[in-house]
Amino acid sequence: MLSGRKYRVEFTPVQVEFAEQIGGICRSVWNTGLEQRRAYRKRGAFIGYAEQCKQLADAKQDFGWLADAPSHVLQQTLKDLDQAVKTHGTWKVRWRSHRKWSPSFRFPDAKQIVVERISRRWGRVKLPKFEWVRFRWSRPLGGILRSATITRDGMHWFVSFLIEDGRPIPQTHPGPAVGIDRGVVVAVTTSDGDFHERPFITDGQRQRYRRLQRQLARTRKGSNRRKRVVARLGTVMRRVRSRRADFNAQLAATLTRRYGMVVLEDLNTKNMTASAKGTIEQPGSRVAQKSGLNKAILDKGWYGLELAVNNAARYTGSKVIKVPAAYTSQTCSACRVVDARSRESQARFACTSCGHVEHADVNAAKNIKAAGLAVSGRGDLAIRRSVKRQPPRPRARHAAAPAARGIPVL
Ligand SMILES: [Zn+2]
């Protein structure tokens, strides 16, 4: 099975400069390639990967600086562009901006790469046009090398190896199904009643972040001081991000080890934002928790969790299913009646029809699991049936309005 291994790199100052240079060349190859594709499309023509590669080779005659970068790396950039255009369409693929894009480039040919372990803590890799590059041997490589990718995150550089670990791909997992509710106050709740929670930002980091934001507002655009403050903000957020990523990876491993099927909500970010503010008739509750820094962190994490679960599931054979999030928090998991009033508070669900009382997040997670079982077991028929049970849109805009619009009340 193909798998990734990421290590922190310790470049020499010369290597840092060189890596930045290659990153810059890749960025302009990407942007030029995209510009060319768009120009072709405008006049109803098309240019593909093969033709762009040929032109790249010609361009090296005229633009000597292109030859500074390893040619495989530039070809890979065009291949990535090709893939991006195939996935998202010529007009949706983004430019790589000097400010926002961090260098990232791949060495696709394993034959040109040598990896060695030089001590307990250190390894080194030989990449085309680089001398030996040292990296922290933080985990075993454990497989046959396929490619290497260099990336920068803030001030740190990393190398990611794609390896074939020789493990067979498990097809099925005999374990039971689980529904996952991704909440605002508690990060993750399962249909079995487990709560998974970790503070992703410490109080100190929060204070520091706010202080830096105030500092940022006082700096002039383009000034060195502004750059410094932005870098410090990045450092705080990077710590938060890695804590979140760690949580996601561990939780994903736990879930896929135990369960044969993991059902996640197909979250719509628009709905989430709407539920925080609420409407004029019914203002949202706990707006503070759902907006600002907290929300930003959680929002990002949801997609991260989905990725982590999908990735972990490859190793266990668990099935990952996404179901629509609407009504999961208002439906009674015991009698299936939908009523916004059943959601008494953030934490408590009390069914207005059958009197079933449960933690609101656990109730929602159970509904998600039920929806997942319906989708996987009985196909579309089951979904259509459950849609019928949902209440019709009320004409007057009263208290039930957000529910009718499919906005989960959180
Ligand atoms: Zn009920």
Tab-separated table of C-alpha atoms and ligand atoms in Angstrom:
chain	number	residue	atom	x	y	z
A	1	MET	CA	0.000	0.000	0.000
A	2	LEU	CA	1.249	3.494	-0.786
A	3	SER	CA	1.905	5.561	2.269
A	4	GLY	CA	3.505	8.876	3.242
A	5	ARG	CA	6.355	9.659	5.646
A	6	LYS	CA	7.125	13.231	6.567
A	7	TYR	CA	10.342	14.416	8.202
A	8	ARG	CA	11.669	17.777	9.287
A	9	VAL	CA	14.614	18.862	7.153
A	10	GLU	CA	17.696	20.755	8.327
A	11	PHE	CA	18.900	22.618	5.264
A	12	THR	CA	22.187	24.474	5.166
A	13	PRO	CA	21.762	28.197	4.405
A	14	VAL	CA	22.811	27.542	0.812
A	15	GLN	CA	20.243	24.777	0.481
A	16	VAL	CA	17.517	27.032	1.884
A	17	GLU	CA	18.279	29.570	-0.797
A	18	PHE	CA	18.330	26.906	-3.484
A	19	ALA	CA	15.045	25.398	-2.300
A	20	GLU	CA	13.426	28.844	-2.359
A	21	GLN	CA	14.778	29.337	-5.857
A	22	ILE	CA	13.348	26.031	-7.114
A	23	GLY	CA	10.064	26.890	-5.426
A	24	GLY	CA	10.020	30.200	-7.280
A	25	ILE	CA	10.735	28.539	-10.620
A	26	CYS	CA	8.000	25.962	-10.028
A	27	ARG	CA	5.613	28.758	-9.164
A	28	SER	CA	6.271	30.591	-12.414
A	29	VAL	CA	6.059	27.368	-14.431
A	30	TRP	CA	2.695	26.694	-12.801
A	31	ASN	CA	1.421	30.212	-13.422
A	32	THR	CA	2.689	30.328	-17.001
A	33	GLY	CA	1.233	26.901	-17.701
A	34	LEU	CA	-2.121	27.963	-16.285
A	35	GLU	CA	-2.093	31.227	-18.217
A	36	GLN	CA	-1.374	29.299	-21.396
A	37	ARG	CA	-4.192	26.839	-20.759
A	38	ARG	CA	-6.604	29.701	-20.153
A	39	ALA	CA	-5.505	31.541	-23.287
A	40	TYR	CA	-6.048	28.372	-25.329
A	41	ARG	CA	-9.450	27.807	-23.827
A	42	LYS	CA	-10.486	31.394	-24.600
A	43	ARG	CA	-10.027	30.793	-28.277
A	44	GLY	CA	-11.649	27.375	-28.089
A	45	ALA	CA	-8.452	25.342	-28.252
A	46	PHE	CA	-6.741	23.016	-25.792
A	47	ILE	CA	-3.209	22.369	-24.641
A	48	GLY	CA	-2.294	19.288	-22.637
A	49	TYR	CA	0.525	18.044	-20.446
A	50	ALA	CA	2.603	16.483	-23.249
A	51	GLU	CA	2.641	19.637	-25.367
A	52	GLN	CA	3.420	21.861	-22.388
A	53	CYS	CA	6.349	19.621	-21.459
A	54	LYS	CA	7.753	19.937	-24.962
A	55	GLN	CA	7.443	23.706	-24.841
A	56	LEU	CA	9.082	23.748	-21.421
A	57	ALA	CA	12.117	21.993	-22.880
A	58	ASP	CA	12.296	24.617	-25.652
A	59	ALA	CA	11.863	27.466	-23.196
A	60	LYS	CA	15.013	26.341	-21.377
A	61	GLN	CA	17.044	27.532	-24.372
A	62	ASP	CA	15.708	31.062	-23.990
A	63	PHE	CA	15.385	31.239	-20.232
A	64	GLY	CA	18.522	29.861	-18.674
A	65	TRP	CA	17.199	30.150	-15.134
A	66	LEU	CA	14.662	27.393	-15.871
A	67	ALA	CA	17.545	24.939	-16.126
A	68	ASP	CA	18.577	25.708	-12.538
A	69	ALA	CA	15.733	23.516	-11.305
A	70	PRO	CA	15.823	19.731	-11.787
A	71	SER	CA	13.829	19.019	-14.962
A	72	HIS	CA	11.771	16.218	-13.416
A	73	VAL	CA	10.568	18.634	-10.777
A	74	LEU	CA	9.325	21.091	-13.396
A	75	GLN	CA	7.641	18.322	-15.368
A	76	GLN	CA	5.974	17.205	-12.179
A	77	THR	CA	4.672	20.748	-11.662
A	78	LEU	CA	3.056	20.606	-15.124
A	79	LYS	CA	1.647	17.182	-14.296
A	80	ASP	CA	0.171	18.536	-11.053
A	81	LEU	CA	-1.309	21.418	-13.020
A	82	ASP	CA	-2.785	18.950	-15.496
A	83	GLN	CA	-4.347	17.005	-12.638
A	84	ALA	CA	-5.676	20.176	-10.993
A	85	VAL	CA	-7.262	21.322	-14.245
A	86	LYS	CA	-8.828	17.879	-14.758
A	87	THR	CA	-10.268	17.951	-11.243
A	88	HIS	CA	-11.367	21.565	-10.875
A	89	GLY	CA	-11.519	22.986	-14.398
A	90	THR	CA	-9.283	25.543	-16.108
A	91	TRP	CA	-10.984	28.548	-14.565
A	92	LYS	CA	-11.139	27.348	-10.986
A	93	VAL	CA	-7.478	26.393	-10.584
A	94	ARG	CA	-5.694	29.073	-8.576
A	95	TRP	CA	-2.623	31.082	-9.369
A	96	ARG	CA	0.291	30.502	-7.047
A	97	SER	CA	0.854	33.864	-5.490
A	98	HIS	CA	4.223	34.975	-4.247
A	99	ARG	CA	2.793	35.825	-0.840
A	100	LYS	CA	0.398	33.011	-0.150
A	101	TRP	CA	1.963	29.987	-1.759
A	102	SER	CA	4.640	28.129	0.203
A	103	PRO	CA	7.255	26.320	-1.868
A	104	SER	CA	6.387	22.706	-2.560
A	105	PHE	CA	7.940	20.520	-5.226
A	106	ARG	CA	8.261	16.838	-5.949
A	107	PHE	CA	11.090	14.652	-7.129
A	108	PRO	CA	9.107	11.937	-8.902
A	109	ASP	CA	11.936	9.597	-9.853
A	110	ALA	CA	12.998	7.301	-7.021
A	111	LYS	CA	16.047	6.162	-9.005
A	112	GLN	CA	17.596	9.603	-8.517
A	113	ILE	CA	16.992	9.645	-4.770
A	114	VAL	CA	19.156	8.045	-2.103
A	115	VAL	CA	18.064	7.844	1.544
A	116	GLU	CA	20.475	6.899	4.312
A	117	ARG	CA	20.275	6.757	8.051
A	118	ILE	CA	23.386	8.354	9.532
A	119	SER	CA	22.697	8.113	13.262
A	120	ARG	CA	19.958	7.305	15.701
A	121	ARG	CA	18.403	10.700	15.235
A	122	TRP	CA	19.486	11.755	11.796
A	123	GLY	CA	19.006	10.614	8.238
A	124	ARG	CA	20.056	12.139	4.974
A	125	VAL	CA	18.679	12.173	1.475
A	126	LYS	CA	20.399	12.896	-1.820
A	127	LEU	CA	18.158	14.748	-4.213
A	128	PRO	CA	18.980	15.780	-7.807
A	129	LYS	CA	20.940	19.057	-7.851
A	130	PHE	CA	21.028	19.159	-4.036
A	131	GLU	CA	23.935	17.855	-2.046
A	132	TRP	CA	23.081	15.582	0.858
A	133	VAL	CA	20.132	16.977	2.829
A	134	ARG	CA	19.906	16.130	6.520
A	135	PHE	CA	16.572	15.359	8.130
A	136	ARG	CA	15.377	14.258	11.568
A	137	TRP	CA	14.897	10.495	11.561
A	138	SER	CA	11.713	10.693	13.619
A	139	ARG	CA	10.193	7.438	12.357
A	140	PRO	CA	11.290	4.454	10.297
A	141	LEU	CA	10.901	4.653	6.528
A	142	GLY	CA	9.549	1.101	6.335
A	143	GLY	CA	9.154	0.540	2.621
A	144	ILE	CA	10.328	1.077	-0.924
A	145	LEU	CA	10.776	4.704	-1.906
A	146	ARG	CA	8.616	6.049	-4.731
A	147	SER	CA	9.087	9.828	-4.643
A	148	ALA	CA	10.140	12.730	-2.421
A	149	THR	CA	8.458	16.092	-1.909
A	150	ILE	CA	10.027	19.158	-0.332
A	151	THR	CA	7.702	21.637	1.366
A	152	ARG	CA	8.021	24.668	3.578
A	153	ASP	CA	5.625	25.479	6.398
A	154	GLY	CA	6.474	28.869	7.816
A	155	MET	CA	10.189	28.805	8.583
A	156	HIS	CA	10.571	25.013	8.616
A	157	TRP	CA	11.255	22.727	5.696
A	158	PHE	CA	10.030	19.165	5.378
A	159	VAL	CA	10.616	16.191	3.153
A	160	SER	CA	7.767	13.759	2.506
A	161	PHE	CA	8.552	10.358	1.081
A	162	LEU	CA	5.967	8.360	-0.753
A	163	ILE	CA	6.683	4.711	-0.050
A	164	GLU	CA	5.268	1.325	-0.891
A	165	ASP	CA	5.086	-0.418	2.470
A	166	GLY	CA	4.272	-3.839	1.033
A	167	ARG	CA	1.208	-4.255	3.203
A	168	PRO	CA	-1.845	-5.776	1.515
A	169	ILE	CA	-4.918	-3.539	1.207
A	170	PRO	CA	-7.598	-4.892	3.548
A	171	GLN	CA	-10.937	-5.074	1.778
A	172	THR	CA	-13.342	-5.328	4.672
A	173	HIS	CA	-13.504	-4.684	8.402
A	174	PRO	CA	-15.913	-6.858	10.359
A	175	GLY	CA	-16.532	-4.259	13.083
A	176	PRO	CA	-19.802	-2.437	13.788
A	177	ALA	CA	-20.865	0.973	12.416
A	178	VAL	CA	-20.454	4.273	14.220
A	179	GLY	CA	-21.922	7.728	13.651
A	180	ILE	CA	-19.769	10.802	14.272
A	181	ASP	CA	-21.200	14.134	15.317
A	182	ARG	CA	-18.788	17.015	14.912
A	183	GLY	CA	-19.870	19.689	17.309
A	184	VAL	CA	-19.007	23.167	18.424
A	185	VAL	CA	-18.623	22.750	22.173
A	186	VAL	CA	-17.419	19.136	22.200
A	187	ALA	CA	-15.271	18.440	19.171
A	188	VAL	CA	-16.395	14.921	18.359
A	189	THR	CA	-19.158	12.684	19.776
A	190	THR	CA	-19.824	9.101	18.685
A	191	SER	CA	-23.113	7.244	18.510
A	192	ASP	CA	-21.771	4.940	21.250
A	193	GLY	CA	-21.654	7.905	23.611
A	194	ASP	CA	-17.893	8.584	23.560
A	195	PHE	CA	-16.768	12.186	23.708
A	196	HIS	CA	-13.464	13.081	22.121
A	197	GLU	CA	-12.209	16.475	23.051
A	198	ARG	CA	-8.947	18.317	23.379
A	199	PRO	CA	-8.229	22.017	23.702
A	200	PHE	CA	-6.569	22.999	20.459
A	201	ILE	CA	-5.480	26.399	21.634
A	202	THR	CA	-4.208	27.245	25.111
A	203	ASP	CA	-5.292	30.378	26.959
A	204	GLY	CA	-1.792	31.759	26.603
A	205	GLN	CA	-1.793	31.189	22.871
A	206	ARG	CA	-5.192	32.813	22.540
A	207	GLN	CA	-3.996	35.914	24.418
A	208	ARG	CA	-0.841	36.024	22.373
A	209	TYR	CA	-2.775	35.697	19.144
A	210	ARG	CA	-5.113	38.555	20.066
A	211	ARG	CA	-2.205	40.759	21.103
A	212	LEU	CA	-0.422	40.067	17.830
A	213	GLN	CA	-3.575	40.865	15.885
A	214	ARG	CA	-3.761	44.247	17.619
A	215	GLN	CA	-0.092	44.797	16.849
A	216	LEU	CA	-0.698	43.887	13.225
A	217	ALA	CA	-3.393	46.533	12.949
A	218	ARG	CA	-0.876	49.177	13.982
A	219	THR	CA	1.782	48.236	11.436
A	220	ARG	CA	2.224	49.753	8.003
A	221	LYS	CA	1.678	47.621	4.909
A	222	GLY	CA	4.904	46.236	3.513
A	223	SER	CA	6.951	47.168	6.567
A	224	ASN	CA	9.453	44.800	8.136
A	225	ARG	CA	7.634	45.022	11.431
A	226	ARG	CA	4.472	43.800	9.754
A	227	LYS	CA	6.326	40.821	8.302
A	228	ARG	CA	7.641	39.933	11.746
A	229	VAL	CA	4.188	40.106	13.315
A	230	VAL	CA	2.694	38.002	10.522
A	231	ALA	CA	5.404	35.398	11.043
A	232	ARG	CA	4.645	35.279	14.785
A	233	LEU	CA	0.927	34.884	14.106
A	234	GLY	CA	1.831	32.042	11.793
A	235	THR	CA	3.857	30.350	14.520
A	236	VAL	CA	0.931	30.400	16.950
A	237	MET	CA	-1.469	29.056	14.365
A	238	ARG	CA	0.985	26.373	13.295
A	239	ARG	CA	1.137	25.027	16.852
A	240	VAL	CA	-2.649	24.991	17.012
A	241	ARG	CA	-2.806	23.312	13.638
A	242	SER	CA	-0.390	20.566	14.518
A	243	ARG	CA	-2.217	19.879	17.779
A	244	ARG	CA	-5.419	19.553	15.808
A	245	ALA	CA	-3.785	17.323	13.199
A	246	ASP	CA	-2.447	15.087	15.958
A	247	PHE	CA	-5.906	14.827	17.507
A	248	ASN	CA	-7.431	13.981	14.119
A	249	ALA	CA	-4.839	11.317	13.365
A	250	GLN	CA	-5.183	9.626	16.753
A	251	LEU	CA	-8.963	9.764	16.723
A	252	ALA	CA	-9.087	8.443	13.154
A	253	ALA	CA	-6.833	5.533	14.121
A	254	THR	CA	-9.006	4.694	17.145
A	255	LEU	CA	-12.224	4.838	15.157
A	256	THR	CA	-11.059	2.794	12.200
A	257	ARG	CA	-9.487	0.178	14.458
A	258	ARG	CA	-12.743	-0.351	16.306
A	259	TYR	CA	-15.375	0.197	13.633
A	260	GLY	CA	-16.042	-1.332	10.242
A	261	MET	CA	-18.049	1.653	9.081
A	262	VAL	CA	-17.606	5.303	10.019
A	263	VAL	CA	-20.452	7.653	9.140
A	264	LEU	CA	-19.638	11.354	8.957
A	265	GLU	CA	-21.780	14.398	8.334
A	266	ASP	CA	-21.435	16.019	4.959
A	267	LEU	CA	-21.103	19.457	6.463
A	268	ASN	CA	-22.055	22.575	4.642
A	269	THR	CA	-20.015	25.478	5.945
A	270	LYS	CA	-22.710	27.960	4.993
A	271	ASN	CA	-25.181	26.271	7.294
A	272	MET	CA	-22.734	26.328	10.153
A	273	THR	CA	-22.189	30.063	9.841
A	274	ALA	CA	-25.870	30.732	9.588
A	275	SER	CA	-26.646	28.754	12.724
A	276	ALA	CA	-24.241	30.764	14.814
A	277	LYS	CA	-25.746	34.135	14.054
A	278	GLY	CA	-29.314	32.911	13.919
A	279	THR	CA	-32.099	35.074	12.568
A	280	ILE	CA	-33.661	38.309	13.831
A	281	GLU	CA	-36.655	36.351	15.059
A	282	GLN	CA	-34.489	33.730	16.707
A	283	PRO	CA	-30.994	34.895	17.540
A	284	GLY	CA	-28.434	32.127	17.778
A	285	SER	CA	-27.135	30.956	21.104
A	286	ARG	CA	-23.488	30.687	22.195
A	287	VAL	CA	-22.512	32.897	19.292
A	288	ALA	CA	-19.105	33.569	20.839
A	289	GLN	CA	-18.113	29.897	20.782
A	290	LYS	CA	-19.270	29.501	17.218
A	291	SER	CA	-17.526	32.495	15.764
A	292	GLY	CA	-14.030	33.889	15.763
A	293	LEU	CA	-10.959	31.931	16.586
A	294	ASN	CA	-12.667	28.852	17.995
A	295	LYS	CA	-14.819	28.412	14.976
A	296	ALA	CA	-11.954	28.960	12.592
A	297	ILE	CA	-10.009	26.177	14.274
A	298	LEU	CA	-12.922	23.770	14.393
A	299	ASP	CA	-13.987	24.513	10.836
A	300	LYS	CA	-10.582	23.705	9.512
A	301	GLY	CA	-10.424	20.615	11.658
A	302	TRP	CA	-13.581	19.078	10.279
A	303	TYR	CA	-12.153	18.618	6.869
A	304	GLY	CA	-8.904	17.477	8.447
A	305	LEU	CA	-10.743	14.799	10.410
A	306	GLU	CA	-12.457	13.595	7.277
A	307	LEU	CA	-9.109	13.277	5.531
A	308	ALA	CA	-7.564	11.535	8.527
A	309	VAL	CA	-10.414	9.034	8.790
A	310	ASN	CA	-10.272	8.276	5.078
A	311	ASN	CA	-6.537	7.791	5.310
A	312	ALA	CA	-6.667	5.568	8.394
A	313	ALA	CA	-9.486	3.533	6.872
A	314	ARG	CA	-7.194	2.426	4.055
A	315	TYR	CA	-5.209	0.414	6.577
A	316	THR	CA	-8.132	-1.251	8.324
A	317	GLY	CA	-10.615	-1.698	5.495
A	318	SER	CA	-13.262	0.375	7.283
A	319	LYS	CA	-15.889	1.993	5.105
A	320	VAL	CA	-16.310	5.769	5.344
A	321	ILE	CA	-19.709	7.182	4.451
A	322	LYS	CA	-20.921	10.774	4.338
A	323	VAL	CA	-24.545	11.674	4.896
A	324	PRO	CA	-26.366	15.051	4.754
A	325	ALA	CA	-26.158	16.899	8.061
A	326	ALA	CA	-29.628	18.443	7.939
A	327	TYR	CA	-32.078	17.478	10.720
A	328	THR	CA	-29.669	15.159	12.501
A	329	SER	CA	-29.813	17.357	15.593
A	330	GLN	CA	-33.623	17.697	15.610
A	331	THR	CA	-34.573	14.095	14.928
A	332	CYS	CA	-35.365	11.739	17.797
A	333	SER	CA	-33.089	8.726	17.517
A	334	ALA	CA	-35.729	6.559	19.218
A	335	CYS	CA	-38.949	7.389	17.346
A	336	ARG	CA	-37.553	9.322	14.301
A	337	VAL	CA	-39.887	12.307	14.806
A	338	VAL	CA	-38.384	15.636	13.669
A	339	ASP	CA	-39.061	18.637	15.871
A	340	ALA	CA	-36.786	21.610	16.472
A	341	ARG	CA	-38.248	22.011	19.969
A	342	SER	CA	-36.890	18.622	21.011
A	343	ARG	CA	-33.451	20.178	21.086
A	344	GLU	CA	-33.857	21.762	24.487
A	345	SER	CA	-30.362	23.141	24.865
A	346	GLN	CA	-26.845	22.714	23.549
A	347	ALA	CA	-26.427	19.511	25.512
A	348	ARG	CA	-29.913	18.130	26.079
A	349	PHE	CA	-32.322	16.464	23.696
A	350	ALA	CA	-35.829	15.652	24.943
A	351	CYS	CA	-38.233	14.280	22.341
A	352	THR	CA	-41.542	16.164	22.280
A	353	SER	CA	-43.239	13.083	20.864
A	354	CYS	CA	-42.065	10.029	22.813
A	355	GLY	CA	-40.219	11.623	25.716
A	356	HIS	CA	-36.845	10.068	24.881
A	357	VAL	CA	-34.102	11.993	26.672
A	358	GLU	CA	-30.447	11.910	25.653
A	359	HIS	CA	-27.333	14.016	25.279
A	360	ALA	CA	-28.036	16.067	22.174
A	361	ASP	CA	-24.742	15.238	20.462
A	362	VAL	CA	-25.103	11.500	21.107
A	363	ASN	CA	-28.629	11.662	19.730
A	364	ALA	CA	-27.340	13.419	16.616
A	365	ALA	CA	-24.525	10.892	16.214
A	366	LYS	CA	-27.066	8.048	16.400
A	367	ASN	CA	-29.096	9.691	13.643
A	368	ILE	CA	-25.986	10.026	11.537
A	369	LYS	CA	-25.215	6.352	12.041
A	370	ALA	CA	-28.790	5.413	11.111
A	371	ALA	CA	-28.589	7.532	7.957
A	372	GLY	CA	-25.297	5.877	7.028
A	373	LEU	CA	-26.710	2.395	7.532
A	374	ALA	CA	-29.708	3.357	5.407
A	375	VAL	CA	-27.507	4.638	2.583
A	376	SER	CA	-25.169	1.650	2.585
A	377	GLY	CA	-27.772	-1.028	3.224
A	378	ARG	CA	-30.890	-0.073	1.425
A	379	GLY	CA	-29.787	2.427	-1.154
A	380	ASP	CA	-31.620	5.561	-2.208
A	381	LEU	CA	-35.025	4.231	-1.272
A	382	ALA	CA	-34.297	4.677	2.388
A	383	ILE	CA	-33.229	8.287	1.996
A	384	ARG	CA	-36.315	9.181	0.075
A	385	ARG	CA	-38.467	7.663	2.755
A	386	SER	CA	-36.759	9.594	5.526
A	387	VAL	CA	-37.079	12.871	3.618
A	388	LYS	CA	-40.849	12.468	3.645
A	389	ARG	CA	-40.868	12.447	7.417
A	390	GLN	CA	-39.310	15.870	7.590
A	391	PRO	CA	-41.734	18.720	8.299
A	392	PRO	CA	-43.081	20.828	5.432
A	393	ARG	CA	-41.833	24.421	5.139
A	394	PRO	CA	-43.972	26.641	7.332
A	395	ARG	CA	-45.245	29.744	5.525
A	396	ALA	CA	-44.955	32.179	8.420
A	397	ARG	CA	-41.447	32.997	9.582
A	398	HIS	CA	-41.755	32.017	13.191
A	399	ALA	CA	-39.579	30.164	15.631
A	400	ALA	CA	-39.274	27.067	13.469
A	401	ALA	CA	-37.905	28.976	10.495
A	402	PRO	CA	-34.233	27.959	10.752
A	403	ALA	CA	-35.198	24.313	10.979
A	404	ALA	CA	-37.328	24.522	7.878
A	405	ARG	CA	-34.414	25.964	5.949
A	406	GLY	CA	-32.366	22.954	6.850
A	407	ILE	CA	-30.096	24.784	9.236
A	408	PRO	CA	-29.118	22.558	12.118
A	409	VAL	CA	-29.682	24.271	15.437
A	410	LEU	CA	-26.523	23.707	17.395
B	1	ZN	ZN	-38.960	10.363	20.179
